[in-house]
Amino acid sequence: SLKAFSGEPLNESLELFSPAKINLFLRITKRRDDGFHELASLFQTIAFGDSLKVTPLPSTAIEDEIFCTDPTVPCDERNLVWKAAELFRKKTGNKQKFSIDLRKEVPAGAGLGGGSGNAATMLWAANKICGEDRPDSDLLEWSGDIGSDISFFFSGGTAYCTGRGEIVEDMPPALPSGYPIVLVKPALPLSTAAVYGKLDVSRCSDVDPEELKQRFYQEALMASSERKSVTEHPPQDLCVNDLEIPAFEEMPVLAKAKEELIATGSYASVFMSGSGSTMVCLGAHDIDTNSKFQAEGRGPKDEDWLAVMTTPVNRKVGEWYQNETDLVVDDLGDDVSS
């Protein structure tokens, strides 16, 4: 719990939850002249994430220090957390250096925005620790300088994002609190660049993303007023992801996984998050640990698929995200339904 923020420097460590995100739908609307793509997507933060402990260093410190529990994550200027600390100093003129302890749970190459969430959390922490008192709208605007998905995290946790993802329209929570979400991810990561490289905009869905957004909320209201089971909302046809076609070509086992997971009849919808490789199953906290698709998509050392049971998480104005749920994170080779 943070003390009321008065604009005074905290001068102490802050330990914060850094949530991952899923894209409830993701439309790619066009390729831009600068090589980026225009997207329109409904983003939602989830209670699966990393944690950051940020400590102000003495004024004699020459540079930031990053420590990370995941040995594959670079702890230098390639890390988005490092870039976020640099960005904060550049934008505020504050000289403060930080020691950052990053405990990773969210895998890279998963389409869950783990690194982007870390960068947003770092910016928020630096602002608090240094007593700069900059509004979230400033942090949102600055973050577009270092990445497209970071801006979203300065919403309340549900937002309709357009442009490259940096134009953020705050939305009410898209899923009820406690709503069951299962993430299923092969041991192998998927390169965002490879997926976008295979993307052909002419093969994308032609459904209007504004219409998807309206229908998402209309159907949520209906589901709530008719007391429908969580396994009935949101329906499969709302959860469009235009990156599935190129991602499934790059990693065919994802297409198999989607087909099998839908065929179980357990979920309201099954779709890929972001550029993959995570498949999202909405509406039930169960997973068949003997699915056929698991035989493929294993890691180089025969690592199993990862399965995570989680829920949506949103934040209150002036506070950062808090994770109050116990997650079940397991390898699919074991029983995860406990």
mmCIF file of C-alpha atoms in Angstrom:
data_model
loop_
_atom_site.group_PDB
_atom_site.id
_atom_site.type_symbol
_atom_site.label_atom_id
_atom_site.label_comp_id
_atom_site.label_asym_id
_atom_site.label_seq_id
_atom_site.Cartn_x
_atom_site.Cartn_y
_atom_site.Cartn_z
ATOM 1 C CA SER A 1 0.000 0.000 0.000
ATOM 2 C CA LEU A 2 1.403 3.354 -1.021
ATOM 3 C CA LYS A 3 1.212 6.436 1.113
ATOM 4 C CA ALA A 4 -0.869 9.263 -0.324
ATOM 5 C CA PHE A 5 1.143 10.765 -3.115
ATOM 6 C CA SER A 6 2.077 14.312 -2.226
ATOM 7 C CA GLY A 7 4.729 15.033 -4.828
ATOM 8 C CA GLU A 8 7.443 14.518 -2.172
ATOM 9 C CA PRO A 9 10.200 12.088 -3.194
ATOM 10 C CA LEU A 10 9.621 8.689 -1.577
ATOM 11 C CA ASN A 11 13.362 7.963 -1.340
ATOM 12 C CA GLU A 12 12.598 4.321 -0.655
ATOM 13 C CA SER A 13 12.100 1.100 -2.588
ATOM 14 C CA LEU A 14 8.833 0.438 -4.346
ATOM 15 C CA GLU A 15 7.728 -3.102 -5.104
ATOM 16 C CA LEU A 16 5.123 -3.231 -7.840
ATOM 17 C CA PHE A 17 3.174 -5.833 -9.796
ATOM 18 C CA SER A 18 3.769 -5.629 -13.554
ATOM 19 C CA PRO A 19 0.775 -7.178 -15.343
ATOM 20 C CA ALA A 20 0.706 -8.943 -18.681
ATOM 21 C CA LYS A 21 -2.007 -8.170 -21.249
ATOM 22 C CA ILE A 22 -4.192 -10.033 -23.682
ATOM 23 C CA ASN A 23 -5.810 -8.691 -26.854
ATOM 24 C CA LEU A 24 -9.513 -9.580 -26.781
ATOM 25 C CA PHE A 25 -9.586 -8.743 -30.459
ATOM 26 C CA LEU A 26 -6.838 -7.469 -32.740
ATOM 27 C CA ARG A 27 -7.509 -6.061 -36.196
ATOM 28 C CA ILE A 28 -4.688 -4.945 -38.492
ATOM 29 C CA THR A 29 -6.253 -2.265 -40.659
ATOM 30 C CA LYS A 30 -3.383 -1.204 -42.933
ATOM 31 C CA ARG A 31 0.350 -1.101 -43.504
ATOM 32 C CA ARG A 32 1.732 2.407 -43.076
ATOM 33 C CA ASP A 33 4.334 4.171 -45.198
ATOM 34 C CA ASP A 34 6.820 3.953 -42.291
ATOM 35 C CA GLY A 35 6.602 0.141 -42.311
ATOM 36 C CA PHE A 36 4.506 -0.053 -39.136
ATOM 37 C CA HIS A 37 0.956 -1.384 -39.215
ATOM 38 C CA GLU A 38 -2.204 0.378 -38.076
ATOM 39 C CA LEU A 39 -4.047 -1.732 -35.544
ATOM 40 C CA ALA A 40 -7.307 -1.555 -33.632
ATOM 41 C CA SER A 41 -7.449 -3.739 -30.562
ATOM 42 C CA LEU A 42 -9.267 -4.198 -27.271
ATOM 43 C CA PHE A 43 -6.529 -4.737 -24.658
ATOM 44 C CA GLN A 44 -7.044 -6.153 -21.158
ATOM 45 C CA THR A 45 -4.522 -6.496 -18.302
ATOM 46 C CA ILE A 46 -4.488 -9.797 -16.416
ATOM 47 C CA ALA A 47 -3.439 -11.004 -12.964
ATOM 48 C CA PHE A 48 -0.492 -12.934 -14.476
ATOM 49 C CA GLY A 49 2.626 -10.801 -14.469
ATOM 50 C CA ASP A 50 6.097 -9.991 -13.219
ATOM 51 C CA SER A 51 7.207 -7.956 -10.243
ATOM 52 C CA LEU A 52 9.598 -5.018 -10.097
ATOM 53 C CA LYS A 53 11.411 -3.786 -7.029
ATOM 54 C CA VAL A 54 12.803 -0.328 -7.790
ATOM 55 C CA THR A 55 15.269 1.291 -5.376
ATOM 56 C CA PRO A 56 16.760 4.798 -5.747
ATOM 57 C CA LEU A 57 20.581 4.678 -5.882
ATOM 58 C CA PRO A 58 22.860 7.242 -4.173
ATOM 59 C CA SER A 59 23.656 10.337 -6.255
ATOM 60 C CA THR A 60 27.176 8.981 -6.883
ATOM 61 C CA ALA A 61 25.722 6.120 -9.017
ATOM 62 C CA ILE A 62 26.859 6.294 -12.639
ATOM 63 C CA GLU A 63 24.151 4.103 -14.180
ATOM 64 C CA ASP A 64 21.103 1.998 -13.411
ATOM 65 C CA GLU A 65 21.516 -1.598 -12.228
ATOM 66 C CA ILE A 66 19.148 -4.307 -13.417
ATOM 67 C CA PHE A 67 18.958 -7.772 -11.863
ATOM 68 C CA CYS A 68 16.635 -10.328 -13.455
ATOM 69 C CA THR A 69 15.565 -13.832 -12.459
ATOM 70 C CA ASP A 70 15.432 -14.873 -16.138
ATOM 71 C CA PRO A 71 18.985 -15.364 -17.450
ATOM 72 C CA THR A 72 17.822 -14.913 -21.068
ATOM 73 C CA VAL A 73 16.720 -11.314 -20.406
ATOM 74 C CA PRO A 74 19.427 -8.713 -21.168
ATOM 75 C CA CYS A 75 20.189 -6.457 -18.174
ATOM 76 C CA ASP A 76 21.522 -3.499 -20.169
ATOM 77 C CA GLU A 77 20.314 -0.808 -22.561
ATOM 78 C CA ARG A 78 18.501 -3.451 -24.677
ATOM 79 C CA ASN A 79 16.030 -3.956 -21.813
ATOM 80 C CA LEU A 80 12.835 -1.871 -21.989
ATOM 81 C CA VAL A 81 13.077 -1.212 -18.231
ATOM 82 C CA TRP A 82 16.485 0.429 -18.769
ATOM 83 C CA LYS A 83 15.027 2.429 -21.675
ATOM 84 C CA ALA A 84 12.106 3.526 -19.465
ATOM 85 C CA ALA A 85 14.475 4.809 -16.735
ATOM 86 C CA GLU A 86 16.498 6.726 -19.363
ATOM 87 C CA LEU A 87 13.293 8.120 -20.884
ATOM 88 C CA PHE A 88 12.094 9.297 -17.467
ATOM 89 C CA ARG A 89 15.336 11.224 -16.876
ATOM 90 C CA LYS A 90 15.283 12.700 -20.383
ATOM 91 C CA LYS A 91 11.685 13.931 -20.038
ATOM 92 C CA THR A 92 11.916 15.264 -16.456
ATOM 93 C CA GLY A 93 15.538 16.388 -16.180
ATOM 94 C CA ASN A 94 15.731 14.327 -12.959
ATOM 95 C CA LYS A 95 19.169 12.685 -12.567
ATOM 96 C CA GLN A 96 18.084 9.826 -10.267
ATOM 97 C CA LYS A 97 19.560 6.381 -11.043
ATOM 98 C CA PHE A 98 17.853 3.164 -9.934
ATOM 99 C CA SER A 99 18.512 -0.401 -8.927
ATOM 100 C CA ILE A 100 15.832 -2.617 -10.479
ATOM 101 C CA ASP A 101 15.058 -6.142 -9.390
ATOM 102 C CA LEU A 102 12.953 -7.797 -12.060
ATOM 103 C CA ARG A 103 11.249 -11.085 -11.169
ATOM 104 C CA LYS A 104 10.021 -12.561 -14.449
ATOM 105 C CA GLU A 105 7.054 -14.896 -14.862
ATOM 106 C CA VAL A 106 5.828 -13.716 -18.265
ATOM 107 C CA PRO A 107 7.802 -15.386 -21.058
ATOM 108 C CA ALA A 108 9.196 -13.395 -23.995
ATOM 109 C CA GLY A 109 7.753 -14.018 -27.460
ATOM 110 C CA ALA A 110 4.384 -14.835 -25.939
ATOM 111 C CA GLY A 111 2.203 -11.963 -27.185
ATOM 112 C CA LEU A 112 1.491 -10.998 -23.569
ATOM 113 C CA GLY A 113 3.310 -7.644 -23.488
ATOM 114 C CA GLY A 114 5.577 -8.672 -20.598
ATOM 115 C CA GLY A 115 8.424 -6.280 -21.490
ATOM 116 C CA SER A 116 6.011 -3.429 -22.284
ATOM 117 C CA GLY A 117 4.311 -3.869 -18.902
ATOM 118 C CA ASN A 118 7.727 -3.807 -17.205
ATOM 119 C CA ALA A 119 8.598 -0.523 -18.951
ATOM 120 C CA ALA A 120 5.284 1.077 -17.943
ATOM 121 C CA THR A 121 5.706 -0.112 -14.349
ATOM 122 C CA MET A 122 9.246 1.331 -14.284
ATOM 123 C CA LEU A 123 8.052 4.741 -15.524
ATOM 124 C CA TRP A 124 5.290 4.789 -12.913
ATOM 125 C CA ALA A 125 7.733 3.765 -10.150
ATOM 126 C CA ALA A 126 10.328 6.398 -11.148
ATOM 127 C CA ASN A 127 7.641 9.103 -11.131
ATOM 128 C CA LYS A 128 6.566 8.078 -7.607
ATOM 129 C CA ILE A 129 10.052 7.584 -6.165
ATOM 130 C CA CYS A 130 11.294 10.944 -7.458
ATOM 131 C CA GLY A 131 8.147 12.830 -6.423
ATOM 132 C CA GLU A 132 7.806 14.265 -9.931
ATOM 133 C CA ASP A 133 3.999 14.046 -9.745
ATOM 134 C CA ARG A 134 3.612 13.815 -13.530
ATOM 135 C CA PRO A 135 0.098 12.705 -14.557
ATOM 136 C CA ASP A 136 -0.379 9.286 -16.159
ATOM 137 C CA SER A 137 -1.296 11.093 -19.395
ATOM 138 C CA ASP A 138 2.321 12.389 -19.599
ATOM 139 C CA LEU A 139 3.754 8.920 -18.934
ATOM 140 C CA LEU A 140 1.423 7.488 -21.589
ATOM 141 C CA GLU A 141 2.555 10.057 -24.145
ATOM 142 C CA TRP A 142 6.281 9.652 -23.381
ATOM 143 C CA SER A 143 6.158 5.865 -23.541
ATOM 144 C CA GLY A 144 5.348 5.947 -27.271
ATOM 145 C CA ASP A 145 9.014 6.949 -27.777
ATOM 146 C CA ILE A 146 10.288 3.506 -26.736
ATOM 147 C CA GLY A 147 7.517 1.072 -27.759
ATOM 148 C CA SER A 148 3.976 0.745 -29.099
ATOM 149 C CA ASP A 149 2.261 -1.350 -26.401
ATOM 150 C CA ILE A 150 3.610 0.464 -23.326
ATOM 151 C CA SER A 151 1.090 3.332 -23.483
ATOM 152 C CA PHE A 152 -1.829 0.945 -22.928
ATOM 153 C CA PHE A 153 -0.727 0.145 -19.358
ATOM 154 C CA PHE A 154 -1.433 3.768 -18.322
ATOM 155 C CA SER A 155 -5.143 3.137 -18.964
ATOM 156 C CA GLY A 156 -7.300 1.602 -16.233
ATOM 157 C CA GLY A 157 -6.472 -1.866 -17.587
ATOM 158 C CA THR A 158 -9.050 -2.076 -20.392
ATOM 159 C CA ALA A 159 -8.567 0.091 -23.472
ATOM 160 C CA TYR A 160 -9.273 0.322 -27.169
ATOM 161 C CA CYS A 161 -5.925 1.054 -28.804
ATOM 162 C CA THR A 162 -5.381 2.318 -32.335
ATOM 163 C CA GLY A 163 -2.540 3.749 -34.447
ATOM 164 C CA ARG A 164 0.529 1.625 -33.677
ATOM 165 C CA GLY A 165 -1.125 0.957 -30.310
ATOM 166 C CA GLU A 166 -0.123 4.299 -28.780
ATOM 167 C CA ILE A 167 -3.576 5.936 -29.169
ATOM 168 C CA VAL A 168 -5.372 4.737 -26.051
ATOM 169 C CA GLU A 169 -9.091 5.066 -25.356
ATOM 170 C CA ASP A 170 -9.931 4.020 -21.794
ATOM 171 C CA MET A 171 -12.823 1.555 -21.679
ATOM 172 C CA PRO A 172 -14.864 -0.003 -18.853
ATOM 173 C CA PRO A 173 -13.682 -3.505 -17.821
ATOM 174 C CA ALA A 174 -14.464 -5.839 -20.721
ATOM 175 C CA LEU A 175 -14.790 -8.933 -18.536
ATOM 176 C CA PRO A 176 -16.321 -9.280 -15.063
ATOM 177 C CA SER A 177 -13.992 -9.419 -12.074
ATOM 178 C CA GLY A 178 -12.868 -12.986 -11.328
ATOM 179 C CA TYR A 179 -13.673 -14.074 -14.920
ATOM 180 C CA PRO A 180 -11.762 -17.299 -15.723
ATOM 181 C CA ILE A 181 -8.939 -17.048 -18.288
ATOM 182 C CA VAL A 182 -6.571 -19.871 -19.271
ATOM 183 C CA LEU A 183 -3.337 -19.125 -21.137
ATOM 184 C CA VAL A 184 -1.718 -21.986 -23.034
ATOM 185 C CA LYS A 185 1.730 -21.423 -24.532
ATOM 186 C CA PRO A 186 4.164 -23.723 -26.327
ATOM 187 C CA ALA A 187 7.700 -23.838 -24.926
ATOM 188 C CA LEU A 188 8.936 -22.158 -28.112
ATOM 189 C CA PRO A 189 8.632 -18.371 -28.468
ATOM 190 C CA LEU A 190 7.343 -16.734 -31.630
ATOM 191 C CA SER A 191 9.197 -13.790 -33.130
ATOM 192 C CA THR A 192 6.962 -10.737 -33.547
ATOM 193 C CA ALA A 193 9.102 -9.668 -36.526
ATOM 194 C CA ALA A 194 8.629 -13.067 -38.221
ATOM 195 C CA VAL A 195 4.838 -12.882 -37.760
ATOM 196 C CA TYR A 196 4.584 -9.340 -39.117
ATOM 197 C CA GLY A 197 6.942 -10.354 -41.955
ATOM 198 C CA LYS A 198 4.408 -12.967 -43.096
ATOM 199 C CA LEU A 199 1.409 -10.650 -42.625
ATOM 200 C CA ASP A 200 -0.603 -9.920 -45.764
ATOM 201 C CA VAL A 201 -3.151 -7.203 -44.965
ATOM 202 C CA SER A 202 -5.347 -8.296 -47.896
ATOM 203 C CA ARG A 203 -5.966 -11.618 -46.090
ATOM 204 C CA CYS A 204 -7.062 -9.943 -42.859
ATOM 205 C CA SER A 205 -10.638 -9.877 -41.568
ATOM 206 C CA ASP A 206 -12.841 -7.154 -43.034
ATOM 207 C CA VAL A 207 -14.975 -6.640 -39.929
ATOM 208 C CA ASP A 208 -15.043 -3.041 -38.676
ATOM 209 C CA PRO A 209 -13.115 -2.894 -35.354
ATOM 210 C CA GLU A 210 -15.460 -0.156 -34.039
ATOM 211 C CA GLU A 211 -18.317 -2.603 -34.586
ATOM 212 C CA LEU A 212 -16.407 -5.351 -32.733
ATOM 213 C CA LYS A 213 -15.886 -2.949 -29.830
ATOM 214 C CA GLN A 214 -19.588 -1.999 -29.664
ATOM 215 C CA ARG A 215 -20.725 -5.607 -29.931
ATOM 216 C CA PHE A 216 -18.278 -6.669 -27.216
ATOM 217 C CA TYR A 217 -19.953 -4.361 -24.695
ATOM 218 C CA GLN A 218 -23.514 -4.871 -25.952
ATOM 219 C CA GLU A 219 -23.165 -8.640 -25.663
ATOM 220 C CA ALA A 220 -21.490 -8.314 -22.255
ATOM 221 C CA LEU A 221 -24.499 -6.333 -21.007
ATOM 222 C CA MET A 222 -26.886 -8.914 -22.419
ATOM 223 C CA ALA A 223 -24.881 -11.790 -20.932
ATOM 224 C CA SER A 224 -24.985 -10.053 -17.555
ATOM 225 C CA SER A 225 -28.713 -9.159 -17.637
ATOM 226 C CA GLU A 226 -29.663 -12.649 -18.836
ATOM 227 C CA ARG A 227 -27.343 -14.179 -16.231
ATOM 228 C CA LYS A 228 -25.620 -16.215 -18.925
ATOM 229 C CA SER A 229 -22.835 -18.605 -17.961
ATOM 230 C CA VAL A 230 -19.275 -17.252 -18.351
ATOM 231 C CA THR A 231 -18.753 -19.980 -20.944
ATOM 232 C CA GLU A 232 -21.106 -18.065 -23.272
ATOM 233 C CA HIS A 233 -19.395 -14.663 -23.416
ATOM 234 C CA PRO A 234 -17.546 -13.355 -25.371
ATOM 235 C CA PRO A 235 -18.547 -15.509 -28.377
ATOM 236 C CA GLN A 236 -15.859 -16.856 -30.690
ATOM 237 C CA ASP A 237 -16.733 -14.544 -33.611
ATOM 238 C CA LEU A 238 -15.886 -11.421 -31.553
ATOM 239 C CA CYS A 239 -12.355 -12.569 -30.720
ATOM 240 C CA VAL A 240 -10.760 -11.856 -34.096
ATOM 241 C CA ASN A 241 -6.959 -11.760 -34.314
ATOM 242 C CA ASP A 242 -5.571 -10.894 -37.751
ATOM 243 C CA LEU A 243 -2.096 -12.076 -36.718
ATOM 244 C CA GLU A 244 -3.298 -15.676 -36.387
ATOM 245 C CA ILE A 245 -2.952 -16.378 -40.140
ATOM 246 C CA PRO A 246 0.789 -15.485 -40.331
ATOM 247 C CA ALA A 247 1.516 -16.862 -36.837
ATOM 248 C CA PHE A 248 -0.122 -20.214 -37.634
ATOM 249 C CA GLU A 249 1.955 -20.405 -40.828
ATOM 250 C CA GLU A 250 5.099 -19.722 -38.797
ATOM 251 C CA MET A 251 4.091 -22.213 -36.049
ATOM 252 C CA PRO A 252 1.429 -24.649 -37.361
ATOM 253 C CA VAL A 253 0.946 -26.344 -33.980
ATOM 254 C CA LEU A 254 -0.897 -23.189 -32.818
ATOM 255 C CA ALA A 255 -3.631 -23.833 -35.398
ATOM 256 C CA LYS A 256 -3.954 -27.405 -34.074
ATOM 257 C CA ALA A 257 -4.081 -26.152 -30.500
ATOM 258 C CA LYS A 258 -6.834 -23.648 -31.327
ATOM 259 C CA GLU A 259 -8.880 -26.284 -33.131
ATOM 260 C CA GLU A 260 -8.562 -28.810 -30.296
ATOM 261 C CA LEU A 261 -9.253 -26.270 -27.560
ATOM 262 C CA ILE A 262 -12.420 -25.070 -29.336
ATOM 263 C CA ALA A 263 -13.508 -28.686 -29.922
ATOM 264 C CA THR A 264 -13.516 -29.374 -26.149
ATOM 265 C CA GLY A 265 -16.594 -27.120 -25.887
ATOM 266 C CA SER A 266 -15.258 -25.887 -22.509
ATOM 267 C CA TYR A 267 -14.716 -22.250 -23.465
ATOM 268 C CA ALA A 268 -16.636 -19.220 -24.700
ATOM 269 C CA SER A 269 -13.786 -18.450 -27.124
ATOM 270 C CA VAL A 270 -10.226 -19.449 -27.959
ATOM 271 C CA PHE A 271 -7.806 -17.149 -29.788
ATOM 272 C CA MET A 272 -4.190 -16.064 -29.942
ATOM 273 C CA SER A 273 -2.977 -13.053 -27.945
ATOM 274 C CA GLY A 274 -0.993 -10.370 -29.789
ATOM 275 C CA SER A 275 1.556 -11.867 -32.184
ATOM 276 C CA GLY A 276 1.602 -15.175 -30.242
ATOM 277 C CA SER A 277 2.574 -17.745 -29.253
ATOM 278 C CA THR A 278 0.052 -17.731 -26.358
ATOM 279 C CA MET A 279 -3.435 -19.092 -26.931
ATOM 280 C CA VAL A 280 -6.141 -17.575 -24.690
ATOM 281 C CA CYS A 281 -9.145 -19.629 -23.559
ATOM 282 C CA LEU A 282 -11.963 -17.569 -22.044
ATOM 283 C CA GLY A 283 -14.754 -18.722 -19.762
ATOM 284 C CA ALA A 284 -13.474 -21.729 -17.807
ATOM 285 C CA HIS A 285 -10.593 -22.592 -15.522
ATOM 286 C CA ASP A 286 -9.937 -26.052 -16.833
ATOM 287 C CA ILE A 287 -7.493 -27.576 -19.276
ATOM 288 C CA ASP A 288 -7.134 -31.094 -20.635
ATOM 289 C CA THR A 289 -3.604 -32.174 -19.847
ATOM 290 C CA ASN A 290 -3.692 -34.902 -22.491
ATOM 291 C CA SER A 291 -4.324 -32.779 -25.571
ATOM 292 C CA LYS A 292 -2.792 -34.096 -28.804
ATOM 293 C CA PHE A 293 -1.238 -30.729 -29.730
ATOM 294 C CA GLN A 294 1.080 -30.890 -26.706
ATOM 295 C CA ALA A 295 3.293 -33.446 -28.437
ATOM 296 C CA GLU A 296 4.466 -30.621 -30.736
ATOM 297 C CA GLY A 297 5.685 -27.128 -29.863
ATOM 298 C CA ARG A 298 7.927 -28.436 -27.095
ATOM 299 C CA GLY A 299 11.199 -26.703 -26.294
ATOM 300 C CA PRO A 300 14.699 -27.792 -27.417
ATOM 301 C CA LYS A 301 15.114 -29.649 -24.125
ATOM 302 C CA ASP A 302 11.645 -31.182 -24.450
ATOM 303 C CA GLU A 303 10.053 -28.576 -22.173
ATOM 304 C CA ASP A 304 6.285 -28.808 -21.835
ATOM 305 C CA TRP A 305 3.700 -26.241 -22.830
ATOM 306 C CA LEU A 306 2.938 -23.679 -20.140
ATOM 307 C CA ALA A 307 -0.602 -23.372 -18.759
ATOM 308 C CA VAL A 308 -1.672 -20.428 -16.605
ATOM 309 C CA MET A 309 -5.048 -19.896 -14.970
ATOM 310 C CA THR A 310 -5.717 -16.242 -14.352
ATOM 311 C CA THR A 311 -8.341 -13.472 -14.245
ATOM 312 C CA PRO A 312 -8.621 -9.859 -15.473
ATOM 313 C CA VAL A 313 -7.129 -7.089 -13.325
ATOM 314 C CA ASN A 314 -7.866 -3.348 -13.502
ATOM 315 C CA ARG A 315 -6.492 -0.419 -11.517
ATOM 316 C CA LYS A 316 -7.937 2.581 -9.735
ATOM 317 C CA VAL A 317 -6.970 6.133 -10.676
ATOM 318 C CA GLY A 318 -3.766 7.141 -8.870
ATOM 319 C CA GLU A 319 -2.825 3.554 -8.013
ATOM 320 C CA TRP A 320 -0.823 0.936 -9.884
ATOM 321 C CA TYR A 321 -2.052 -2.581 -10.647
ATOM 322 C CA GLN A 322 -2.258 -4.986 -7.722
ATOM 323 C CA ASN A 323 -2.368 -8.721 -7.980
ATOM 324 C CA GLU A 324 -4.517 -10.221 -5.279
ATOM 325 C CA THR A 325 -5.213 -13.603 -6.868
ATOM 326 C CA ASP A 326 -3.262 -16.823 -6.482
ATOM 327 C CA LEU A 327 -2.340 -18.094 -9.898
ATOM 328 C CA VAL A 328 -1.989 -21.644 -11.006
ATOM 329 C CA VAL A 329 1.036 -21.778 -13.287
ATOM 330 C CA ASP A 330 2.095 -25.190 -14.459
ATOM 331 C CA ASP A 331 3.572 -27.235 -17.227
ATOM 332 C CA LEU A 332 0.924 -28.989 -19.256
ATOM 333 C CA GLY A 333 2.655 -32.296 -18.676
ATOM 334 C CA ASP A 334 1.330 -32.122 -15.098
ATOM 335 C CA ASP A 335 -2.216 -31.880 -13.862
ATOM 336 C CA VAL A 336 -3.166 -28.180 -13.657
ATOM 337 C CA SER A 337 -6.815 -28.528 -12.725
ATOM 338 C CA SER A 338 -6.098 -28.661 -8.995
#
